[in-house]
JSON list of C-alpha atoms in Angstrom, two decimals:
[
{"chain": "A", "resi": 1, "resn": "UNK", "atom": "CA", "xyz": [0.00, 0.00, 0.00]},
{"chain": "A", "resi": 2, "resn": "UNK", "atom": "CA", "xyz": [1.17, 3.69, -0.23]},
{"chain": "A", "resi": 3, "resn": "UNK", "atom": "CA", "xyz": [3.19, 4.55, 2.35]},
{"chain": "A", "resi": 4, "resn": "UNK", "atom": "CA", "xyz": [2.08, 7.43, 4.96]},
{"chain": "A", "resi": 5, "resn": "UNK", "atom": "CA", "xyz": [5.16, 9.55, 6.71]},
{"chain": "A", "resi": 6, "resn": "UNK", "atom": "CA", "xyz": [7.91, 8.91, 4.26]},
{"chain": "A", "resi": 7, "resn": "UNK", "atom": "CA", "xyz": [9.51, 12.16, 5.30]},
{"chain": "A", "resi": 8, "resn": "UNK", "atom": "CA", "xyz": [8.60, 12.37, 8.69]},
{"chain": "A", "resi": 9, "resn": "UNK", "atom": "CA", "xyz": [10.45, 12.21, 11.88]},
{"chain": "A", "resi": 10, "resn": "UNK", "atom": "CA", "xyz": [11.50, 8.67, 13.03]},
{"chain": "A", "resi": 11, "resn": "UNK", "atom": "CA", "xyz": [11.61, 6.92, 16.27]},
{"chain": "A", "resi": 12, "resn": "UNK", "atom": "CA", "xyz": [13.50, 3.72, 16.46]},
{"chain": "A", "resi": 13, "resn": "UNK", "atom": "CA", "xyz": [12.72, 1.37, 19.71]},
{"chain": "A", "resi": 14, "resn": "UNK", "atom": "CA", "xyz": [13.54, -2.16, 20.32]},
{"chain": "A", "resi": 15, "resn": "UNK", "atom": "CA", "xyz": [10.37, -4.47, 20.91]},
{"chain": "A", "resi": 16, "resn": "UNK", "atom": "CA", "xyz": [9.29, -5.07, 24.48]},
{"chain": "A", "resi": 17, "resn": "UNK", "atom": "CA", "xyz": [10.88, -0.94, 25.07]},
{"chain": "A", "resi": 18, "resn": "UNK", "atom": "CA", "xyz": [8.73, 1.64, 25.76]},
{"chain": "A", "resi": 19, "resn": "UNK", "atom": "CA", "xyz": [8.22, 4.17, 23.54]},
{"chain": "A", "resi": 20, "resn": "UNK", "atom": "CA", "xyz": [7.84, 8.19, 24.25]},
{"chain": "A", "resi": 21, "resn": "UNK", "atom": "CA", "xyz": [6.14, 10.16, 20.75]},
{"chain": "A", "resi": 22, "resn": "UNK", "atom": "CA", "xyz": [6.29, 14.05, 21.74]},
{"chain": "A", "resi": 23, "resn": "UNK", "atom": "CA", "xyz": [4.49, 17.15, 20.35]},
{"chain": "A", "resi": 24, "resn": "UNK", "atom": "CA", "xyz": [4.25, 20.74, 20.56]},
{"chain": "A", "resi": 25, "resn": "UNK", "atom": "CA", "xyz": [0.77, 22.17, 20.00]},
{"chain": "A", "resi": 26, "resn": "UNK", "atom": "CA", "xyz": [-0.31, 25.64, 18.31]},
{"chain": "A", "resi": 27, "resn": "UNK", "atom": "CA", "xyz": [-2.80, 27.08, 20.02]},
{"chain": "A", "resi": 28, "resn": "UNK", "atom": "CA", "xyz": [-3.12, 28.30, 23.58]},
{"chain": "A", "resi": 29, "resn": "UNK", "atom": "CA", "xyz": [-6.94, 28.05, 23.49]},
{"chain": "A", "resi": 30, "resn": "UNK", "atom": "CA", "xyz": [-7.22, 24.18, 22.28]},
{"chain": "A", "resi": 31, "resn": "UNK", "atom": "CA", "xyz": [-8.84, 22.30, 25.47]},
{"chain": "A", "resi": 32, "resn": "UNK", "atom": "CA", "xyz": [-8.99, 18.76, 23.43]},
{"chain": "A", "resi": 33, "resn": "UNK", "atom": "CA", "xyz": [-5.76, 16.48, 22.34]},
{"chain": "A", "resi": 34, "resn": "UNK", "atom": "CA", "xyz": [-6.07, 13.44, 20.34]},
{"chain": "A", "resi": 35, "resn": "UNK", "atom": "CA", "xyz": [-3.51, 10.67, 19.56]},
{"chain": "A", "resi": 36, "resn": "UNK", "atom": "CA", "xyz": [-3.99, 8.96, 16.27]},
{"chain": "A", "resi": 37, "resn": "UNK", "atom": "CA", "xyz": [-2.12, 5.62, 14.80]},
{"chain": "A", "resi": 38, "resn": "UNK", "atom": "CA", "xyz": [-2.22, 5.50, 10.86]},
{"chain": "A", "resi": 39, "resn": "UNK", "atom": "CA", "xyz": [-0.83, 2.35, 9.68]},
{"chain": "A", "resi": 40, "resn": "UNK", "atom": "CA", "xyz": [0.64, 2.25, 5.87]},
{"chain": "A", "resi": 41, "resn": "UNK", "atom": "CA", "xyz": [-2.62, 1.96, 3.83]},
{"chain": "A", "resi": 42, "resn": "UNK", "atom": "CA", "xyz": [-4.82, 3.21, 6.65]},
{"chain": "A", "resi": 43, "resn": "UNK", "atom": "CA", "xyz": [-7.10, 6.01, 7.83]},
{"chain": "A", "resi": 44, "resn": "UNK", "atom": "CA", "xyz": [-6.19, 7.32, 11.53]},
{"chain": "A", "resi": 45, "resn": "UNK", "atom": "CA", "xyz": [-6.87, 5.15, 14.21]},
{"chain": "A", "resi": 46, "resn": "UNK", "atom": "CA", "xyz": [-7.94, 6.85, 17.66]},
{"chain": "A", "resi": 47, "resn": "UNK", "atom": "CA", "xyz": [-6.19, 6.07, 20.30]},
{"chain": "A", "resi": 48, "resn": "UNK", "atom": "CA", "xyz": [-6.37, 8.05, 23.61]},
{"chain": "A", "resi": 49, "resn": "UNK", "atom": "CA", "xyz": [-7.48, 11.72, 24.13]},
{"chain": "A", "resi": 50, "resn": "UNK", "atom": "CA", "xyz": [-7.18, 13.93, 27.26]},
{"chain": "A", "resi": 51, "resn": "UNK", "atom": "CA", "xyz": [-8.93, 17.52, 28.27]},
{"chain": "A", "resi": 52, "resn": "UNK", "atom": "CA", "xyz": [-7.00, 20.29, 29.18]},
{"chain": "A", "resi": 53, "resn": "UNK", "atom": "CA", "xyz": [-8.49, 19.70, 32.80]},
{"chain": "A", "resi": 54, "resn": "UNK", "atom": "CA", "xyz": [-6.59, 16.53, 33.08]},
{"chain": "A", "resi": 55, "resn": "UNK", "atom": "CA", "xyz": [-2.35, 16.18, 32.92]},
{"chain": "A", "resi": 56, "resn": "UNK", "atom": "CA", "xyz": [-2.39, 12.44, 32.45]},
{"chain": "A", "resi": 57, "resn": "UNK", "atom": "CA", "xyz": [-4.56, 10.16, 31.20]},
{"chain": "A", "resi": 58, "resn": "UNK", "atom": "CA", "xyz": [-4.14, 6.30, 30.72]},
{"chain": "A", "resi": 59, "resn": "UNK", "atom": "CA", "xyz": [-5.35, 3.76, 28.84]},
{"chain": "A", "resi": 60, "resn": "UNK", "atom": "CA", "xyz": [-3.97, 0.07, 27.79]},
{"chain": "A", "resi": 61, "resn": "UNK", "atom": "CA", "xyz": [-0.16, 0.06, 27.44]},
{"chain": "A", "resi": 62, "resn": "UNK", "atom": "CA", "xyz": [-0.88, 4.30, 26.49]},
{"chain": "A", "resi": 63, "resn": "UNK", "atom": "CA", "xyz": [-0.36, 7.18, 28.66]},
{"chain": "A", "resi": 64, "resn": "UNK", "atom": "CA", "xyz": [-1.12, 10.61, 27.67]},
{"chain": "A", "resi": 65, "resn": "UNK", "atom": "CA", "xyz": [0.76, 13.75, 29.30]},
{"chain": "A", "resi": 66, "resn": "UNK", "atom": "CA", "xyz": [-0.34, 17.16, 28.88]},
{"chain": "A", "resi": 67, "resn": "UNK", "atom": "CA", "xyz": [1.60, 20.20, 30.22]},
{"chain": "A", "resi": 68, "resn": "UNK", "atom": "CA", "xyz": [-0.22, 23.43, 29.16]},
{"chain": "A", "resi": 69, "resn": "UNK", "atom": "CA", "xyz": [2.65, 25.73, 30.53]},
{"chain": "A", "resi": 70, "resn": "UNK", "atom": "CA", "xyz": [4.83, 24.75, 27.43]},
{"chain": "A", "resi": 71, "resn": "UNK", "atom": "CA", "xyz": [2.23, 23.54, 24.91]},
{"chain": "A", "resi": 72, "resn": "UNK", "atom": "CA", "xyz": [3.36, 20.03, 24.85]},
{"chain": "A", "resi": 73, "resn": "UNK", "atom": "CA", "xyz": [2.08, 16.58, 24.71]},
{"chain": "A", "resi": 74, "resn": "UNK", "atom": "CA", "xyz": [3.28, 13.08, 24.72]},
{"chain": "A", "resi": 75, "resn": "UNK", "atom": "CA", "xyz": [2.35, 9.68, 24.09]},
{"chain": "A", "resi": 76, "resn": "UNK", "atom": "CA", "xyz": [3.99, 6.94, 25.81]},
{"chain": "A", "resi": 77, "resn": "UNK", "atom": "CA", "xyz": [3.62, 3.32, 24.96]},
{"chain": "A", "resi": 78, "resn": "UNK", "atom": "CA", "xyz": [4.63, 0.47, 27.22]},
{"chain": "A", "resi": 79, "resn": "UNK", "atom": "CA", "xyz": [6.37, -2.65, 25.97]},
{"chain": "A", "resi": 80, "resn": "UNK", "atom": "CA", "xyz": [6.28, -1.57, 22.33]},
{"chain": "A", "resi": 81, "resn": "UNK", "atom": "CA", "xyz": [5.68, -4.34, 19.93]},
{"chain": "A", "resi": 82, "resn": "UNK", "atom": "CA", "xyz": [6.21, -4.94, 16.55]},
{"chain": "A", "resi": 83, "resn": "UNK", "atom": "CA", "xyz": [2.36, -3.79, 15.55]},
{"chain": "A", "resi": 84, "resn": "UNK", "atom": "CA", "xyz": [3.00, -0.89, 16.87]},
{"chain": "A", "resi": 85, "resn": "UNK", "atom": "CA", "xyz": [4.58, 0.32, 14.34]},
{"chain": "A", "resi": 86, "resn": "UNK", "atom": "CA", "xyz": [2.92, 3.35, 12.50]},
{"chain": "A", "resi": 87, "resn": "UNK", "atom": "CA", "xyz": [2.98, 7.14, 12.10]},
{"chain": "A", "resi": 88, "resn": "UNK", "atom": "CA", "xyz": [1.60, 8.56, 15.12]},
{"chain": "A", "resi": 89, "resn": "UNK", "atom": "CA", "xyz": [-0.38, 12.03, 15.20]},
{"chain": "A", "resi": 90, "resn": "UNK", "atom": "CA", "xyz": [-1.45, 14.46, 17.69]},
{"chain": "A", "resi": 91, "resn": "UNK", "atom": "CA", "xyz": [-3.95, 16.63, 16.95]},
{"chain": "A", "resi": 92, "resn": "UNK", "atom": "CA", "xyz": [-6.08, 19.23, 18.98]},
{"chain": "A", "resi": 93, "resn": "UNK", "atom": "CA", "xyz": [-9.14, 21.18, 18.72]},
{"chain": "A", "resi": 94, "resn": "UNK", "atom": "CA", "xyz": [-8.10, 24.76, 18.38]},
{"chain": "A", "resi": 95, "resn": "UNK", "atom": "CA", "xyz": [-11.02, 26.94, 19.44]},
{"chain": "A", "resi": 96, "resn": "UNK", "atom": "CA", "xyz": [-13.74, 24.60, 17.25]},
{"chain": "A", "resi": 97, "resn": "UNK", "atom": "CA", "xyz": [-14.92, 23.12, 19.59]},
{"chain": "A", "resi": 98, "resn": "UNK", "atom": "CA", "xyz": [-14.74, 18.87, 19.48]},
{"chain": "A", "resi": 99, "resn": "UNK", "atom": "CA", "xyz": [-14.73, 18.94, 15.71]},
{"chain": "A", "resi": 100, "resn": "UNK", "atom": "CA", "xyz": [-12.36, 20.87, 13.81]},
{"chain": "A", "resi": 101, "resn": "UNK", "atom": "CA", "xyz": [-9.38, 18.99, 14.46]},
{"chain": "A", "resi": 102, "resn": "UNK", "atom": "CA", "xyz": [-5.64, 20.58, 13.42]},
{"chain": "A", "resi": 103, "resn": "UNK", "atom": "CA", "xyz": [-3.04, 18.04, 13.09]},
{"chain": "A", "resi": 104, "resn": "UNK", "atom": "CA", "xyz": [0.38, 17.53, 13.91]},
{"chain": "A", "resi": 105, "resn": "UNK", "atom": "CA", "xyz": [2.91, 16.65, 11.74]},
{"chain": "A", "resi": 106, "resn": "UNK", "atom": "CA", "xyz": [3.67, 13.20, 13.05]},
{"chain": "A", "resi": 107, "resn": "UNK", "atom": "CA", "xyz": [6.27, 10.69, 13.71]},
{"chain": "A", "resi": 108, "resn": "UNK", "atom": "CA", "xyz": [7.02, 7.43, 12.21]},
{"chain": "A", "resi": 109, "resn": "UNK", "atom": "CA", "xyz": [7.52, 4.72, 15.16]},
{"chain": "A", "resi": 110, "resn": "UNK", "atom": "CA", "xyz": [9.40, 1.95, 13.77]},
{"chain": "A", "resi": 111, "resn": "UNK", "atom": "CA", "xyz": [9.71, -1.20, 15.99]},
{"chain": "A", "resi": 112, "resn": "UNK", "atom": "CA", "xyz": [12.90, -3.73, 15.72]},
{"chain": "A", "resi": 113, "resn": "UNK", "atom": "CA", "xyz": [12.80, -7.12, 17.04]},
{"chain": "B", "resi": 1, "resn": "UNK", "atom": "CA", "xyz": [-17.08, 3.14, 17.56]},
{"chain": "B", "resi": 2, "resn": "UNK", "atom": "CA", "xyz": [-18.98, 4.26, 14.08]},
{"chain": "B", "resi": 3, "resn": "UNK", "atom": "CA", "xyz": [-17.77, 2.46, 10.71]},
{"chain": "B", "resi": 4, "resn": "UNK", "atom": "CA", "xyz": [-17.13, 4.12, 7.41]},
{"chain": "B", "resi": 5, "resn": "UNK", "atom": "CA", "xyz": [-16.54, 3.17, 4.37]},
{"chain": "B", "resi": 6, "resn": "UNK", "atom": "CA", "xyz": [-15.22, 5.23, 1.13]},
{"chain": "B", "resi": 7, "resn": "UNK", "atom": "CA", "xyz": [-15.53, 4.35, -2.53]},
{"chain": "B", "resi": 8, "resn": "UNK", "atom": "CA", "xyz": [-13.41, 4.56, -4.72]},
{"chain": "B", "resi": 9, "resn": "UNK", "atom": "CA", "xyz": [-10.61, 3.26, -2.04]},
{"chain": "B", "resi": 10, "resn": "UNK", "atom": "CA", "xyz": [-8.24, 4.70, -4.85]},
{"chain": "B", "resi": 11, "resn": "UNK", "atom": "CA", "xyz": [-8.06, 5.95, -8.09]},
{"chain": "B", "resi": 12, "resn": "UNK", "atom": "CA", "xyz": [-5.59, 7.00, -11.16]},
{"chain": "B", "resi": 13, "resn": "UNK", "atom": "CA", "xyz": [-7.17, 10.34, -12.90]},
{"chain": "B", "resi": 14, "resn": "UNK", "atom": "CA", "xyz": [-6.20, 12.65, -15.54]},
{"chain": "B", "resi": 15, "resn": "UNK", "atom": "CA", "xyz": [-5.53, 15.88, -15.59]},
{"chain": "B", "resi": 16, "resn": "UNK", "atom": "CA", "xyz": [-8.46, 18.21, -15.89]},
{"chain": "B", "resi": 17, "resn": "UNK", "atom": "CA", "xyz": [-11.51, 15.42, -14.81]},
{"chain": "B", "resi": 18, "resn": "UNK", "atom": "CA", "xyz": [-13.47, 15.22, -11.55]},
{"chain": "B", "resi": 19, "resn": "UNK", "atom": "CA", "xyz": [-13.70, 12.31, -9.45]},
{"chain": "B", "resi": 20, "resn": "UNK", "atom": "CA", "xyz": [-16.37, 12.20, -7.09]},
{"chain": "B", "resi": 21, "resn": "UNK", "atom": "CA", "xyz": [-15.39, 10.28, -3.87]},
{"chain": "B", "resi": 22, "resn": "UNK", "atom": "CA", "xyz": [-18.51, 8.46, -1.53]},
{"chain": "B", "resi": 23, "resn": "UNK", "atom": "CA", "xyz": [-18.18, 8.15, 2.10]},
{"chain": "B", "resi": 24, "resn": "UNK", "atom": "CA", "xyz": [-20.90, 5.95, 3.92]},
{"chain": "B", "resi": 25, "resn": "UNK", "atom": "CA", "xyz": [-21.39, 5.79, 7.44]},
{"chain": "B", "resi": 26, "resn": "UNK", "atom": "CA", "xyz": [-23.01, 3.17, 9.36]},
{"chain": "B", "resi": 27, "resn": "UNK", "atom": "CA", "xyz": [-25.00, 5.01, 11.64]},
{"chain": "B", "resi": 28, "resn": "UNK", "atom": "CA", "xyz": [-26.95, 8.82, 11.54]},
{"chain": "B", "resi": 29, "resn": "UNK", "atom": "CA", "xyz": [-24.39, 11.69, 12.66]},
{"chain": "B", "resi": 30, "resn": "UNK", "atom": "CA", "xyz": [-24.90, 15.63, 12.43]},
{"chain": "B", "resi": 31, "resn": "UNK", "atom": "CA", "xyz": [-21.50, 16.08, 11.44]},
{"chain": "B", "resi": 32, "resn": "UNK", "atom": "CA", "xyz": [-18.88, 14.78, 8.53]},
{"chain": "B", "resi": 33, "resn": "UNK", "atom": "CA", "xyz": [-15.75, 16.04, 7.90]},
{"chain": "B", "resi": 34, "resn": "UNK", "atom": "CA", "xyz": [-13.21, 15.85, 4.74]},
{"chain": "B", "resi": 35, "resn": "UNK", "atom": "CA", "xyz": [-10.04, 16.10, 5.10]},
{"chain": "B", "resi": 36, "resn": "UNK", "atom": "CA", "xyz": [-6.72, 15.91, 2.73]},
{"chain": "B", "resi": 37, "resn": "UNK", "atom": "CA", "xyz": [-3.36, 14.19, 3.61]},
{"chain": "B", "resi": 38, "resn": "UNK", "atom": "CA", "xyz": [-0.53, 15.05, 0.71]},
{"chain": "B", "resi": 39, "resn": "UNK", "atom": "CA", "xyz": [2.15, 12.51, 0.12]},
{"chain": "B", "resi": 40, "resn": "UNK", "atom": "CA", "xyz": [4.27, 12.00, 3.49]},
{"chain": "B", "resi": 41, "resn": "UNK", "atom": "CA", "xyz": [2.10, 14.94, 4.81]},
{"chain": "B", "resi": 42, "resn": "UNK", "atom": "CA", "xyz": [0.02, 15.20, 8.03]},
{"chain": "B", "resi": 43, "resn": "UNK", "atom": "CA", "xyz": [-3.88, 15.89, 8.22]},
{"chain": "B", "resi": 44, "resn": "UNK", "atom": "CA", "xyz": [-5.38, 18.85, 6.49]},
{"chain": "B", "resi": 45, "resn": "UNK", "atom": "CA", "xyz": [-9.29, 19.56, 6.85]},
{"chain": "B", "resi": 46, "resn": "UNK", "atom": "CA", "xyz": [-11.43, 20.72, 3.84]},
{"chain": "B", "resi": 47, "resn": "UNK", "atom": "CA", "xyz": [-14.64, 21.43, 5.09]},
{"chain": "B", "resi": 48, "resn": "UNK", "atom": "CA", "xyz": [-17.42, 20.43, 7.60]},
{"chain": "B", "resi": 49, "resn": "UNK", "atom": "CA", "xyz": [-20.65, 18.90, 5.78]},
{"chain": "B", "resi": 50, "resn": "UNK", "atom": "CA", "xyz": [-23.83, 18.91, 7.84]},
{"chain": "B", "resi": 51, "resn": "UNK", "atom": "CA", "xyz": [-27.24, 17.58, 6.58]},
{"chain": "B", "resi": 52, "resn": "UNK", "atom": "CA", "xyz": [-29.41, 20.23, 4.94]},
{"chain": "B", "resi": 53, "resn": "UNK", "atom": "CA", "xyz": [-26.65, 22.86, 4.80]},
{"chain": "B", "resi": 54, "resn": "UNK", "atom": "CA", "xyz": [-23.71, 23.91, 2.50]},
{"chain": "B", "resi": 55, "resn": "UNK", "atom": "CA", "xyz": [-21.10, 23.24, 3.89]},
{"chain": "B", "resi": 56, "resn": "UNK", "atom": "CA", "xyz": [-18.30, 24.91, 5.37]},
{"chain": "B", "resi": 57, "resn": "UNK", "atom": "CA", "xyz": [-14.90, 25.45, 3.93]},
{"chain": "B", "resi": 58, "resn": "UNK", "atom": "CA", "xyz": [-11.33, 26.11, 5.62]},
{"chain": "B", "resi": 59, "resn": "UNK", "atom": "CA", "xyz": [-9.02, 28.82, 4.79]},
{"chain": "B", "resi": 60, "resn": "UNK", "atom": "CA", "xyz": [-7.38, 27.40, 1.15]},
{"chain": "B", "resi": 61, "resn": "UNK", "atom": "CA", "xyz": [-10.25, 25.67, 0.06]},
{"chain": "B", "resi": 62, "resn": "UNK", "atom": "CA", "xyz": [-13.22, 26.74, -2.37]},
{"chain": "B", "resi": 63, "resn": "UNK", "atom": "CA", "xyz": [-16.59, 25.27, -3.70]},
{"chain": "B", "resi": 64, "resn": "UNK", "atom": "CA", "xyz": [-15.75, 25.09, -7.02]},
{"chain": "B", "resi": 65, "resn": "UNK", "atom": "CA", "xyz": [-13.29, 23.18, -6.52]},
{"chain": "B", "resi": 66, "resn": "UNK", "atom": "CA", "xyz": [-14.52, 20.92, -4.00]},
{"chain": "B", "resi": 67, "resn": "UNK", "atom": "CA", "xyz": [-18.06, 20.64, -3.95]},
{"chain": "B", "resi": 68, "resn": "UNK", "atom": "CA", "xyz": [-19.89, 18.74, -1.22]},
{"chain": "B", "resi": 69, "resn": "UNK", "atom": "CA", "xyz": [-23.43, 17.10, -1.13]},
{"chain": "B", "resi": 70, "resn": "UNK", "atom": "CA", "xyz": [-24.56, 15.77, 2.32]},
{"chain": "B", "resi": 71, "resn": "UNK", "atom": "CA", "xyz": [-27.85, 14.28, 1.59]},
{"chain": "B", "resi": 72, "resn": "UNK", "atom": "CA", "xyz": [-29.01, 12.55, 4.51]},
{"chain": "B", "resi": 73, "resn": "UNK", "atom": "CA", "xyz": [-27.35, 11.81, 7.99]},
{"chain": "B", "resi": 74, "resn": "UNK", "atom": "CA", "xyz": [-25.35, 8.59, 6.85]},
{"chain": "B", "resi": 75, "resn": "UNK", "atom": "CA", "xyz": [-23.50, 9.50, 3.49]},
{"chain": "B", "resi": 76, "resn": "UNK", "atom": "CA", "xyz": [-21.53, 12.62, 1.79]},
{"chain": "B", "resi": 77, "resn": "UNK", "atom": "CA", "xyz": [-19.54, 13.21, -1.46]},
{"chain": "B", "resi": 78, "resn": "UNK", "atom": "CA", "xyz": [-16.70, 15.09, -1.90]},
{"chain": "B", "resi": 79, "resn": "UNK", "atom": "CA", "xyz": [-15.59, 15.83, -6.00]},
{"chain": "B", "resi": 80, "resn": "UNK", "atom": "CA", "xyz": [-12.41, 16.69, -6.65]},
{"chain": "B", "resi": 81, "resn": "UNK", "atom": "CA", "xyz": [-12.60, 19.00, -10.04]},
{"chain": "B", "resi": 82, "resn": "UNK", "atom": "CA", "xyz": [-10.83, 20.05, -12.57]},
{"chain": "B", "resi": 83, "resn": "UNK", "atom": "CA", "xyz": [-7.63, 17.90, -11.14]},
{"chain": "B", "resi": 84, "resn": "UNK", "atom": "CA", "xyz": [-3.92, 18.60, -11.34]},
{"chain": "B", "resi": 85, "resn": "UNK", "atom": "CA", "xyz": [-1.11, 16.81, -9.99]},
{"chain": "B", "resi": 86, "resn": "UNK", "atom": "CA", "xyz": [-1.07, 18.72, -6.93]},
{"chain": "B", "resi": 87, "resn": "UNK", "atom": "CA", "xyz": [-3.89, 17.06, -6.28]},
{"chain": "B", "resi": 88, "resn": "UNK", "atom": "CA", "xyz": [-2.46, 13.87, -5.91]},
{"chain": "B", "resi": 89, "resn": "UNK", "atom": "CA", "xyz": [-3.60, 12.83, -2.05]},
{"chain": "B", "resi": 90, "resn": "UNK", "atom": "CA", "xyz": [-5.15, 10.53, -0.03]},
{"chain": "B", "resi": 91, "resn": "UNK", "atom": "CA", "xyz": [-8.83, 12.20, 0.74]},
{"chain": "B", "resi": 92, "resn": "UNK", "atom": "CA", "xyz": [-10.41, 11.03, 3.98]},
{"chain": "B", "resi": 93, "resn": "UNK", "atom": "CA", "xyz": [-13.95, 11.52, 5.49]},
{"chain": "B", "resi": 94, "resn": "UNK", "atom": "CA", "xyz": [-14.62, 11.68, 9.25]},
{"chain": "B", "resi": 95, "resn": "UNK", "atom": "CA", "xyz": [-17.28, 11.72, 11.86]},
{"chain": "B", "resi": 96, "resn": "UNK", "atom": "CA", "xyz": [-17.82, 12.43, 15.51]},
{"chain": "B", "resi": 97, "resn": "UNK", "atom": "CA", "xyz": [-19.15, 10.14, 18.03]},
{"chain": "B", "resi": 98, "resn": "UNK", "atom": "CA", "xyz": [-19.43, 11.30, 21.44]},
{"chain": "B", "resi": 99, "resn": "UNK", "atom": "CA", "xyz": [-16.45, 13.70, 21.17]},
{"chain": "B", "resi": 100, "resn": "UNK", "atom": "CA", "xyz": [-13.97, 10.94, 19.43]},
{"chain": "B", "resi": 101, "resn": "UNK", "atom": "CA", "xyz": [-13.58, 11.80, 15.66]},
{"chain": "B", "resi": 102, "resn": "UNK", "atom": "CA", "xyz": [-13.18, 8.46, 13.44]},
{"chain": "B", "resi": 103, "resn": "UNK", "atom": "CA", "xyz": [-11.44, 8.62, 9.82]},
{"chain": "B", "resi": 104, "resn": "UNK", "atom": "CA", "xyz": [-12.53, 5.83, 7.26]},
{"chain": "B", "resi": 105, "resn": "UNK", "atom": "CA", "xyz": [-10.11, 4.08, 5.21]},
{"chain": "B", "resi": 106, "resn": "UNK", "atom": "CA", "xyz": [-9.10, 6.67, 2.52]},
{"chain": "B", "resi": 107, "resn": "UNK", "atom": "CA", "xyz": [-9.11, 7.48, -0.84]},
{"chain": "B", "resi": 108, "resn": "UNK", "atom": "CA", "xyz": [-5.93, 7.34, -2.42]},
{"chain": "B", "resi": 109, "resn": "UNK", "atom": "CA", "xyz": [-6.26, 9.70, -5.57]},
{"chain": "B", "resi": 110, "resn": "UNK", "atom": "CA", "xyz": [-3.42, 9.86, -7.89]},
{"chain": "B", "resi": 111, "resn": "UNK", "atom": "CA", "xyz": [-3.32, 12.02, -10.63]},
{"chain": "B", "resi": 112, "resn": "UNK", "atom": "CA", "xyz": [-1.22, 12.11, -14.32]}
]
């Protein structure tokens, strides 16, 4: 299938490592973060999303940060395995509300046995 | 979690036709969104389409080129006109569900 994130950052773990996918938002009035997995041939998968009234959230073998001071958030996966592999995106709501989502540019997670 | 479904899943066009791209959606939702993801590129979104309104286009993006029919609560179309190379994407619909936005599959649109 056509490959997705050809030019994009790349993260390199070892399976059974975890994993830590950062990103710097845009806008200091989005209250709504969104991890998405694409997969090569894919639409965007949702993974985990967090509220700007929460700094963590958790889910299985995914943990969201969020630290509003400096605009950032990560995405931390536990004991990364091979399907793991993907192009990861953030993406938050700006000031539309839960709908009009702006994207980050991603990063390509790439798994080694 | 809602399941959708696009036709054509991809397609090689000329320069200068339309190809009109279906999105179906397995359950009724106010809101469906189209979005645009360039070769190796993130997420970009064209326009909101809600039932029994025109819909609503980002900053970049026009009518004529991208028109949009939303004609009941499960299904939209989004034609790509008058194509060019630089229009050479992978063209994704979207809905929300209780606050989670879902992408289908894709359409992977090349263009010669």
């Amino acid at each position: 299938g056509e490959s997705v994130g050809l030019h994009l950052p790349t993260l390199s773990v070892q399976e059974g490592d975890n994993s830590i996918i950062n990103c710097a938002y845009s806008n200091s009035a989005s209250d709504y973060f969104i991890w998405y997995k694409q997969e090569s041939g894919k639409g965007p998968q949702f993974i985990i999303d967090i509220r700007s009234n929460m700094d963590k959230r958790q889910g299985q073998r995914v943990t969201v940060l969020l630290n509003k001071t400096v605009k950032h958030l990560s995405l931390q996966i536990a004991a990364t395995q091979p399907g793991d592999s993907a192009v990861y995106f953030c993406a938050e709501n700006g000031s539309g509300g839960y709908n009009k989502l702006i994207f980050g540019a991603g990063t390509r997670l790439a798994v080694h046995p | 979690s809602a399941v959708i479904s696009q036709k054509p899943s991809r397609d090689i066009c000329q320069r200068g036709t339309s190809l009109t791209i279906q999105c179906q959606v397995d359950s009724q939702v106010t809101m469906m969104f189209w979005y645009r993801q360039q070769p190796g590129q993130s997420l970009t979104l064209i326009a909101t389409a809600n039932q029994g309104s025109e819909a609503t286009y980002e900053s970049g993006f026009v009518i004529d080129k991208f028109p949009i029919s939303r004609p009941n609560l499960t299904f939209s179309t989004l034609t790509v006109s008058n194509m060019s190379p630089e229009d050479s994407s992978i063209y994704l619909c979207s809905v929300t569900e209780s606050y989670e936005q879902y992408f289908g599959p894709g359409t992977r649109l090349t263009v010669t």
